[in-house]
């Protein structure tokens, strides 16, 4: 399967703990995006990378959130000092630089903060 | 007012009916328009994308964009129970326009009754 993969698929944590999610994009895609989706809402853009460079951050990305893509391949999203409001599905997508509109999504990581 | 408005439904129709799903938007800079299908607890799956105004057909699916009215539609012919899902519209501005994430509607929950 050459689609976008995300790990873990589910994460339950206690408030105040740190969590890290991983995304592996489609191999030939050099753009990688992170979105957050809460129940009954569409995905909301958080940030994106072109290769290893983080080029845009949404105002939704508080300073407790950090994303990296060190070698321009996989990416990690870390949430520090989790809060109950961080409970959501975290989605990763990838695309080519030319044709960014055709973004392909992974299955998501569902986070529950207790 | 949100940038993209989409009726969350649910929309329930009998098998074989033609389904019409719609979104309106307020940002005239949007040029690319996408439709995603999302099954429960899964990531969004890209169905179709169109550039600017006009129609695009792919099998049982037809996407329409009316930029003058800031209105987009997705039609599903010969609807099947397997089409039951949440349908998300998404939009973006051209590359280099400064905002490279997709802007989504809330999604419409569609139920096809056998």
PDB file of C-alpha atoms in Angstrom:
ATOM      1  CA  UNK A   1       0.000   0.000   0.000  1.00  0.00           C
ATOM      2  CA  UNK A   2       1.534   3.323  -1.042  1.00  0.00           C
ATOM      3  CA  UNK A   3      -1.005   5.609   0.638  1.00  0.00           C
ATOM      4  CA  UNK A   4      -0.499   7.960   3.576  1.00  0.00           C
ATOM      5  CA  UNK A   5      -0.001   6.122   6.850  1.00  0.00           C
ATOM      6  CA  UNK A   6      -0.350   7.409  10.392  1.00  0.00           C
ATOM      7  CA  UNK A   7       0.625   5.954  13.746  1.00  0.00           C
ATOM      8  CA  UNK A   8      -0.714   5.341  16.240  1.00  0.00           C
ATOM      9  CA  UNK A   9      -4.317   5.079  15.104  1.00  0.00           C
ATOM     10  CA  UNK A  10      -5.618   5.716  18.605  1.00  0.00           C
ATOM     11  CA  UNK A  11      -4.105   7.394  21.649  1.00  0.00           C
ATOM     12  CA  UNK A  12      -5.579   7.862  25.101  1.00  0.00           C
ATOM     13  CA  UNK A  13      -3.632  10.064  27.466  1.00  0.00           C
ATOM     14  CA  UNK A  14      -4.093  11.973  30.673  1.00  0.00           C
ATOM     15  CA  UNK A  15      -4.259  15.728  30.769  1.00  0.00           C
ATOM     16  CA  UNK A  16      -0.804  17.255  31.063  1.00  0.00           C
ATOM     17  CA  UNK A  17       1.030  14.443  29.278  1.00  0.00           C
ATOM     18  CA  UNK A  18       2.933  14.863  26.028  1.00  0.00           C
ATOM     19  CA  UNK A  19       1.967  12.892  22.917  1.00  0.00           C
ATOM     20  CA  UNK A  20       3.641  12.428  19.532  1.00  0.00           C
ATOM     21  CA  UNK A  21       2.070  11.264  16.287  1.00  0.00           C
ATOM     22  CA  UNK A  22       3.805  10.126  13.132  1.00  0.00           C
ATOM     23  CA  UNK A  23       2.837  10.503   9.482  1.00  0.00           C
ATOM     24  CA  UNK A  24       4.417   8.779   6.484  1.00  0.00           C
ATOM     25  CA  UNK A  25       3.327  10.488   3.246  1.00  0.00           C
ATOM     26  CA  UNK A  26       3.039   9.038  -0.245  1.00  0.00           C
ATOM     27  CA  UNK A  27       6.661   8.559  -1.280  1.00  0.00           C
ATOM     28  CA  UNK A  28       6.792  10.906  -4.268  1.00  0.00           C
ATOM     29  CA  UNK A  29       4.914  13.723  -2.505  1.00  0.00           C
ATOM     30  CA  UNK A  30       7.061  16.543  -1.195  1.00  0.00           C
ATOM     31  CA  UNK A  31       4.254  18.413   0.580  1.00  0.00           C
ATOM     32  CA  UNK A  32       2.872  17.215   3.891  1.00  0.00           C
ATOM     33  CA  UNK A  33      -0.031  18.743   5.815  1.00  0.00           C
ATOM     34  CA  UNK A  34      -1.479  18.347   9.290  1.00  0.00           C
ATOM     35  CA  UNK A  35      -5.167  18.942  10.041  1.00  0.00           C
ATOM     36  CA  UNK A  36      -7.352  18.544  13.115  1.00  0.00           C
ATOM     37  CA  UNK A  37     -10.941  17.349  12.964  1.00  0.00           C
ATOM     38  CA  UNK A  38     -13.425  17.443  15.832  1.00  0.00           C
ATOM     39  CA  UNK A  39     -16.773  15.700  15.920  1.00  0.00           C
ATOM     40  CA  UNK A  40     -19.282  17.160  13.473  1.00  0.00           C
ATOM     41  CA  UNK A  41     -16.746  19.483  11.886  1.00  0.00           C
ATOM     42  CA  UNK A  42     -14.615  19.412   8.772  1.00  0.00           C
ATOM     43  CA  UNK A  43     -10.839  19.162   9.043  1.00  0.00           C
ATOM     44  CA  UNK A  44      -9.062  22.373  10.049  1.00  0.00           C
ATOM     45  CA  UNK A  45      -5.628  23.157   8.668  1.00  0.00           C
ATOM     46  CA  UNK A  46      -2.776  23.269  11.186  1.00  0.00           C
ATOM     47  CA  UNK A  47       0.504  23.419   9.268  1.00  0.00           C
ATOM     48  CA  UNK A  48       2.338  22.182   6.193  1.00  0.00           C
ATOM     49  CA  UNK A  49       5.820  21.304   5.002  1.00  0.00           C
ATOM     50  CA  UNK A  50       7.425  21.434   1.627  1.00  0.00           C
ATOM     51  CA  UNK A  51      10.266  18.946   1.905  1.00  0.00           C
ATOM     52  CA  UNK A  52      11.782  19.656   5.344  1.00  0.00           C
ATOM     53  CA  UNK A  53      10.727  23.319   5.497  1.00  0.00           C
ATOM     54  CA  UNK A  54       7.669  24.253   7.548  1.00  0.00           C
ATOM     55  CA  UNK A  55       6.106  26.951   5.380  1.00  0.00           C
ATOM     56  CA  UNK A  56       2.836  27.824   7.041  1.00  0.00           C
ATOM     57  CA  UNK A  57       1.264  27.585  10.470  1.00  0.00           C
ATOM     58  CA  UNK A  58      -2.378  28.191  11.304  1.00  0.00           C
ATOM     59  CA  UNK A  59      -3.368  30.343  14.256  1.00  0.00           C
ATOM     60  CA  UNK A  60      -4.861  27.100  15.625  1.00  0.00           C
ATOM     61  CA  UNK A  61      -1.336  25.793  16.183  1.00  0.00           C
ATOM     62  CA  UNK A  62      -0.684  26.944  19.730  1.00  0.00           C
ATOM     63  CA  UNK A  63       2.815  26.986  21.202  1.00  0.00           C
ATOM     64  CA  UNK A  64       2.115  23.602  22.806  1.00  0.00           C
ATOM     65  CA  UNK A  65       2.084  22.076  19.318  1.00  0.00           C
ATOM     66  CA  UNK A  66       5.225  21.439  17.325  1.00  0.00           C
ATOM     67  CA  UNK A  67       5.705  19.643  14.036  1.00  0.00           C
ATOM     68  CA  UNK A  68       8.858  18.440  12.352  1.00  0.00           C
ATOM     69  CA  UNK A  69       9.846  16.817   9.100  1.00  0.00           C
ATOM     70  CA  UNK A  70      13.596  16.417   9.571  1.00  0.00           C
ATOM     71  CA  UNK A  71      14.559  14.634   6.368  1.00  0.00           C
ATOM     72  CA  UNK A  72      11.696  15.674   4.182  1.00  0.00           C
ATOM     73  CA  UNK A  73      10.068  12.264   4.452  1.00  0.00           C
ATOM     74  CA  UNK A  74       7.982  11.359   7.528  1.00  0.00           C
ATOM     75  CA  UNK A  75       6.668  13.988   9.924  1.00  0.00           C
ATOM     76  CA  UNK A  76       5.880  14.089  13.627  1.00  0.00           C
ATOM     77  CA  UNK A  77       3.350  16.222  15.459  1.00  0.00           C
ATOM     78  CA  UNK A  78       3.914  16.670  19.189  1.00  0.00           C
ATOM     79  CA  UNK A  79       1.441  18.105  21.648  1.00  0.00           C
ATOM     80  CA  UNK A  80       2.902  19.118  24.990  1.00  0.00           C
ATOM     81  CA  UNK A  81       0.898  19.410  28.216  1.00  0.00           C
ATOM     82  CA  UNK A  82      -2.237  18.040  26.605  1.00  0.00           C
ATOM     83  CA  UNK A  83      -5.615  19.545  27.478  1.00  0.00           C
ATOM     84  CA  UNK A  84      -9.071  17.999  27.145  1.00  0.00           C
ATOM     85  CA  UNK A  85      -9.764  20.403  24.284  1.00  0.00           C
ATOM     86  CA  UNK A  86      -7.007  18.715  22.291  1.00  0.00           C
ATOM     87  CA  UNK A  87      -9.193  15.613  21.922  1.00  0.00           C
ATOM     88  CA  UNK A  88      -9.747  15.252  18.182  1.00  0.00           C
ATOM     89  CA  UNK A  89      -8.769  13.308  15.090  1.00  0.00           C
ATOM     90  CA  UNK A  90      -5.387  14.436  13.798  1.00  0.00           C
ATOM     91  CA  UNK A  91      -5.140  13.957  10.052  1.00  0.00           C
ATOM     92  CA  UNK A  92      -2.108  14.012   7.829  1.00  0.00           C
ATOM     93  CA  UNK A  93      -2.255  14.588   4.080  1.00  0.00           C
ATOM     94  CA  UNK A  94       0.315  14.774   1.314  1.00  0.00           C
ATOM     95  CA  UNK A  95       0.501  16.192  -2.190  1.00  0.00           C
ATOM     96  CA  UNK A  96       2.928  17.125  -4.902  1.00  0.00           C
ATOM     97  CA  UNK A  97       4.099  20.734  -4.862  1.00  0.00           C
ATOM     98  CA  UNK A  98       2.517  21.202  -8.278  1.00  0.00           C
ATOM     99  CA  UNK A  99      -1.053  20.150  -7.713  1.00  0.00           C
ATOM    100  CA  UNK A 100      -1.300  20.938  -4.021  1.00  0.00           C
ATOM    101  CA  UNK A 101      -5.052  20.881  -4.366  1.00  0.00           C
ATOM    102  CA  UNK A 102      -5.076  17.112  -4.703  1.00  0.00           C
ATOM    103  CA  UNK A 103      -4.253  16.234  -1.135  1.00  0.00           C
ATOM    104  CA  UNK A 104      -4.508  12.620  -0.070  1.00  0.00           C
ATOM    105  CA  UNK A 105      -5.324  11.910   3.531  1.00  0.00           C
ATOM    106  CA  UNK A 106      -4.215   9.224   5.915  1.00  0.00           C
ATOM    107  CA  UNK A 107      -6.538   7.338   8.277  1.00  0.00           C
ATOM    108  CA  UNK A 108      -5.895   9.762  11.141  1.00  0.00           C
ATOM    109  CA  UNK A 109      -4.850   9.434  14.767  1.00  0.00           C
ATOM    110  CA  UNK A 110      -7.730   9.710  17.207  1.00  0.00           C
ATOM    111  CA  UNK A 111      -6.631  11.388  20.440  1.00  0.00           C
ATOM    112  CA  UNK A 112      -8.609  11.280  23.657  1.00  0.00           C
ATOM    113  CA  UNK A 113      -7.368  13.369  26.564  1.00  0.00           C
ATOM    114  CA  UNK A 114      -8.841  12.349  29.922  1.00  0.00           C
TER     115      UNK A 114
ATOM    116  CA  UNK B   1     -19.952  33.749   8.964  1.00  0.00           C
ATOM    117  CA  UNK B   2     -17.676  30.847   8.132  1.00  0.00           C
ATOM    118  CA  UNK B   3     -15.794  30.911   4.840  1.00  0.00           C
ATOM    119  CA  UNK B   4     -17.472  27.683   3.693  1.00  0.00           C
ATOM    120  CA  UNK B   5     -21.033  26.746   4.605  1.00  0.00           C
ATOM    121  CA  UNK B   6     -22.390  23.225   4.226  1.00  0.00           C
ATOM    122  CA  UNK B   7     -25.626  21.781   5.571  1.00  0.00           C
ATOM    123  CA  UNK B   8     -24.669  18.977   7.986  1.00  0.00           C
ATOM    124  CA  UNK B   9     -27.847  16.986   7.317  1.00  0.00           C
ATOM    125  CA  UNK B  10     -28.500  14.169   7.769  1.00  0.00           C
ATOM    126  CA  UNK B  11     -29.790  13.749   4.235  1.00  0.00           C
ATOM    127  CA  UNK B  12     -31.686  10.477   3.777  1.00  0.00           C
ATOM    128  CA  UNK B  13     -32.704   9.262   0.308  1.00  0.00           C
ATOM    129  CA  UNK B  14     -33.851   5.915  -1.148  1.00  0.00           C
ATOM    130  CA  UNK B  15     -31.463   3.729  -3.108  1.00  0.00           C
ATOM    131  CA  UNK B  16     -31.292   4.704  -6.774  1.00  0.00           C
ATOM    132  CA  UNK B  17     -32.176   8.366  -6.196  1.00  0.00           C
ATOM    133  CA  UNK B  18     -30.111  11.274  -7.468  1.00  0.00           C
ATOM    134  CA  UNK B  19     -28.379  13.025  -4.592  1.00  0.00           C
ATOM    135  CA  UNK B  20     -27.498  16.702  -4.605  1.00  0.00           C
ATOM    136  CA  UNK B  21     -24.950  18.020  -2.113  1.00  0.00           C
ATOM    137  CA  UNK B  22     -24.032  21.683  -1.922  1.00  0.00           C
ATOM    138  CA  UNK B  23     -21.681  24.240  -0.412  1.00  0.00           C
ATOM    139  CA  UNK B  24     -21.556  28.010  -0.479  1.00  0.00           C
ATOM    140  CA  UNK B  25     -18.487  30.089   0.176  1.00  0.00           C
ATOM    141  CA  UNK B  26     -17.595  33.706   0.780  1.00  0.00           C
ATOM    142  CA  UNK B  27     -13.934  34.014  -0.280  1.00  0.00           C
ATOM    143  CA  UNK B  28     -13.776  34.931  -3.956  1.00  0.00           C
ATOM    144  CA  UNK B  29     -10.073  33.973  -4.030  1.00  0.00           C
ATOM    145  CA  UNK B  30     -10.963  30.273  -3.956  1.00  0.00           C
ATOM    146  CA  UNK B  31     -10.180  28.735  -7.329  1.00  0.00           C
ATOM    147  CA  UNK B  32      -9.900  25.011  -6.604  1.00  0.00           C
ATOM    148  CA  UNK B  33     -12.857  23.023  -5.355  1.00  0.00           C
ATOM    149  CA  UNK B  34     -12.749  19.484  -4.013  1.00  0.00           C
ATOM    150  CA  UNK B  35     -15.166  16.891  -2.750  1.00  0.00           C
ATOM    151  CA  UNK B  36     -14.089  14.297  -0.221  1.00  0.00           C
ATOM    152  CA  UNK B  37     -15.985  11.292   1.115  1.00  0.00           C
ATOM    153  CA  UNK B  38     -15.402  10.255   4.707  1.00  0.00           C
ATOM    154  CA  UNK B  39     -16.649   7.045   6.255  1.00  0.00           C
ATOM    155  CA  UNK B  40     -17.071   6.900  10.002  1.00  0.00           C
ATOM    156  CA  UNK B  41     -13.742   6.987  11.859  1.00  0.00           C
ATOM    157  CA  UNK B  42     -11.738   7.030   8.608  1.00  0.00           C
ATOM    158  CA  UNK B  43      -9.700   9.683   6.824  1.00  0.00           C
ATOM    159  CA  UNK B  44     -11.265  11.728   3.993  1.00  0.00           C
ATOM    160  CA  UNK B  45     -11.017  10.202   0.527  1.00  0.00           C
ATOM    161  CA  UNK B  46     -10.650  12.531  -2.461  1.00  0.00           C
ATOM    162  CA  UNK B  47     -13.532  12.052  -4.901  1.00  0.00           C
ATOM    163  CA  UNK B  48     -13.207  14.913  -7.354  1.00  0.00           C
ATOM    164  CA  UNK B  49     -11.610  18.275  -7.845  1.00  0.00           C
ATOM    165  CA  UNK B  50     -12.352  21.082 -10.252  1.00  0.00           C
ATOM    166  CA  UNK B  51     -10.640  24.295 -11.160  1.00  0.00           C
ATOM    167  CA  UNK B  52     -12.649  27.514 -11.444  1.00  0.00           C
ATOM    168  CA  UNK B  53     -16.153  27.246 -12.900  1.00  0.00           C
ATOM    169  CA  UNK B  54     -17.771  24.457 -14.855  1.00  0.00           C
ATOM    170  CA  UNK B  55     -18.729  20.821 -14.609  1.00  0.00           C
ATOM    171  CA  UNK B  56     -16.702  17.669 -14.195  1.00  0.00           C
ATOM    172  CA  UNK B  57     -18.044  14.138 -14.437  1.00  0.00           C
ATOM    173  CA  UNK B  58     -16.535  10.899 -13.133  1.00  0.00           C
ATOM    174  CA  UNK B  59     -18.714   7.838 -13.308  1.00  0.00           C
ATOM    175  CA  UNK B  60     -21.797   8.383 -11.156  1.00  0.00           C
ATOM    176  CA  UNK B  61     -20.409  11.646  -9.755  1.00  0.00           C
ATOM    177  CA  UNK B  62     -20.723  15.142 -11.237  1.00  0.00           C
ATOM    178  CA  UNK B  63     -19.187  18.236  -9.682  1.00  0.00           C
ATOM    179  CA  UNK B  64     -20.409  21.720 -10.573  1.00  0.00           C
ATOM    180  CA  UNK B  65     -18.915  25.083  -9.710  1.00  0.00           C
ATOM    181  CA  UNK B  66     -20.719  28.400 -10.116  1.00  0.00           C
ATOM    182  CA  UNK B  67     -18.224  31.062  -9.114  1.00  0.00           C
ATOM    183  CA  UNK B  68     -20.619  33.914  -9.840  1.00  0.00           C
ATOM    184  CA  UNK B  69     -22.931  32.570  -7.122  1.00  0.00           C
ATOM    185  CA  UNK B  70     -20.094  31.181  -4.951  1.00  0.00           C
ATOM    186  CA  UNK B  71     -21.891  27.826  -4.980  1.00  0.00           C
ATOM    187  CA  UNK B  72     -20.638  24.327  -5.642  1.00  0.00           C
ATOM    188  CA  UNK B  73     -22.518  21.053  -5.987  1.00  0.00           C
ATOM    189  CA  UNK B  74     -21.876  17.338  -6.109  1.00  0.00           C
ATOM    190  CA  UNK B  75     -24.441  15.084  -7.764  1.00  0.00           C
ATOM    191  CA  UNK B  76     -24.516  11.335  -7.242  1.00  0.00           C
ATOM    192  CA  UNK B  77     -26.555   9.306  -9.716  1.00  0.00           C
ATOM    193  CA  UNK B  78     -27.988   5.866  -9.018  1.00  0.00           C
ATOM    194  CA  UNK B  79     -27.106   6.168  -5.347  1.00  0.00           C
ATOM    195  CA  UNK B  80     -26.091   2.997  -3.508  1.00  0.00           C
ATOM    196  CA  UNK B  81     -26.118   2.103   0.202  1.00  0.00           C
ATOM    197  CA  UNK B  82     -22.310   2.079   0.011  1.00  0.00           C
ATOM    198  CA  UNK B  83     -22.467   5.818  -0.765  1.00  0.00           C
ATOM    199  CA  UNK B  84     -23.669   6.416   2.794  1.00  0.00           C
ATOM    200  CA  UNK B  85     -20.961   8.585   4.322  1.00  0.00           C
ATOM    201  CA  UNK B  86     -20.128  12.178   5.164  1.00  0.00           C
ATOM    202  CA  UNK B  87     -19.328  14.320   2.129  1.00  0.00           C
ATOM    203  CA  UNK B  88     -16.976  17.225   2.672  1.00  0.00           C
ATOM    204  CA  UNK B  89     -16.437  20.102   0.288  1.00  0.00           C
ATOM    205  CA  UNK B  90     -13.033  21.768   0.366  1.00  0.00           C
ATOM    206  CA  UNK B  91     -11.512  24.777  -1.344  1.00  0.00           C
ATOM    207  CA  UNK B  92      -8.171  26.444  -1.854  1.00  0.00           C
ATOM    208  CA  UNK B  93      -6.617  29.477  -3.442  1.00  0.00           C
ATOM    209  CA  UNK B  94      -3.953  29.130  -6.167  1.00  0.00           C
ATOM    210  CA  UNK B  95      -0.388  28.215  -5.216  1.00  0.00           C
ATOM    211  CA  UNK B  96       1.618  31.190  -4.049  1.00  0.00           C
ATOM    212  CA  UNK B  97      -1.493  32.879  -2.727  1.00  0.00           C
ATOM    213  CA  UNK B  98      -0.241  32.487   0.809  1.00  0.00           C
ATOM    214  CA  UNK B  99      -2.728  30.019   2.239  1.00  0.00           C
ATOM    215  CA  UNK B 100      -1.933  26.490   1.178  1.00  0.00           C
ATOM    216  CA  UNK B 101      -4.179  24.522   3.471  1.00  0.00           C
ATOM    217  CA  UNK B 102      -7.605  23.438   2.341  1.00  0.00           C
ATOM    218  CA  UNK B 103     -10.681  25.112   3.826  1.00  0.00           C
ATOM    219  CA  UNK B 104     -13.408  22.565   4.497  1.00  0.00           C
ATOM    220  CA  UNK B 105     -17.125  22.690   5.060  1.00  0.00           C
ATOM    221  CA  UNK B 106     -18.613  20.853   8.037  1.00  0.00           C
ATOM    222  CA  UNK B 107     -19.643  17.922   5.880  1.00  0.00           C
ATOM    223  CA  UNK B 108     -23.080  16.539   4.973  1.00  0.00           C
ATOM    224  CA  UNK B 109     -24.039  13.172   6.446  1.00  0.00           C
ATOM    225  CA  UNK B 110     -25.694  11.172   3.664  1.00  0.00           C
ATOM    226  CA  UNK B 111     -27.782   8.054   4.256  1.00  0.00           C
ATOM    227  CA  UNK B 112     -28.903   5.881   1.320  1.00  0.00           C
ATOM    228  CA  UNK B 113     -31.798   3.681   2.376  1.00  0.00           C
ATOM    229  CA  UNK B 114     -31.849   0.194   0.772  1.00  0.00           C
TER     230      UNK B 114
END
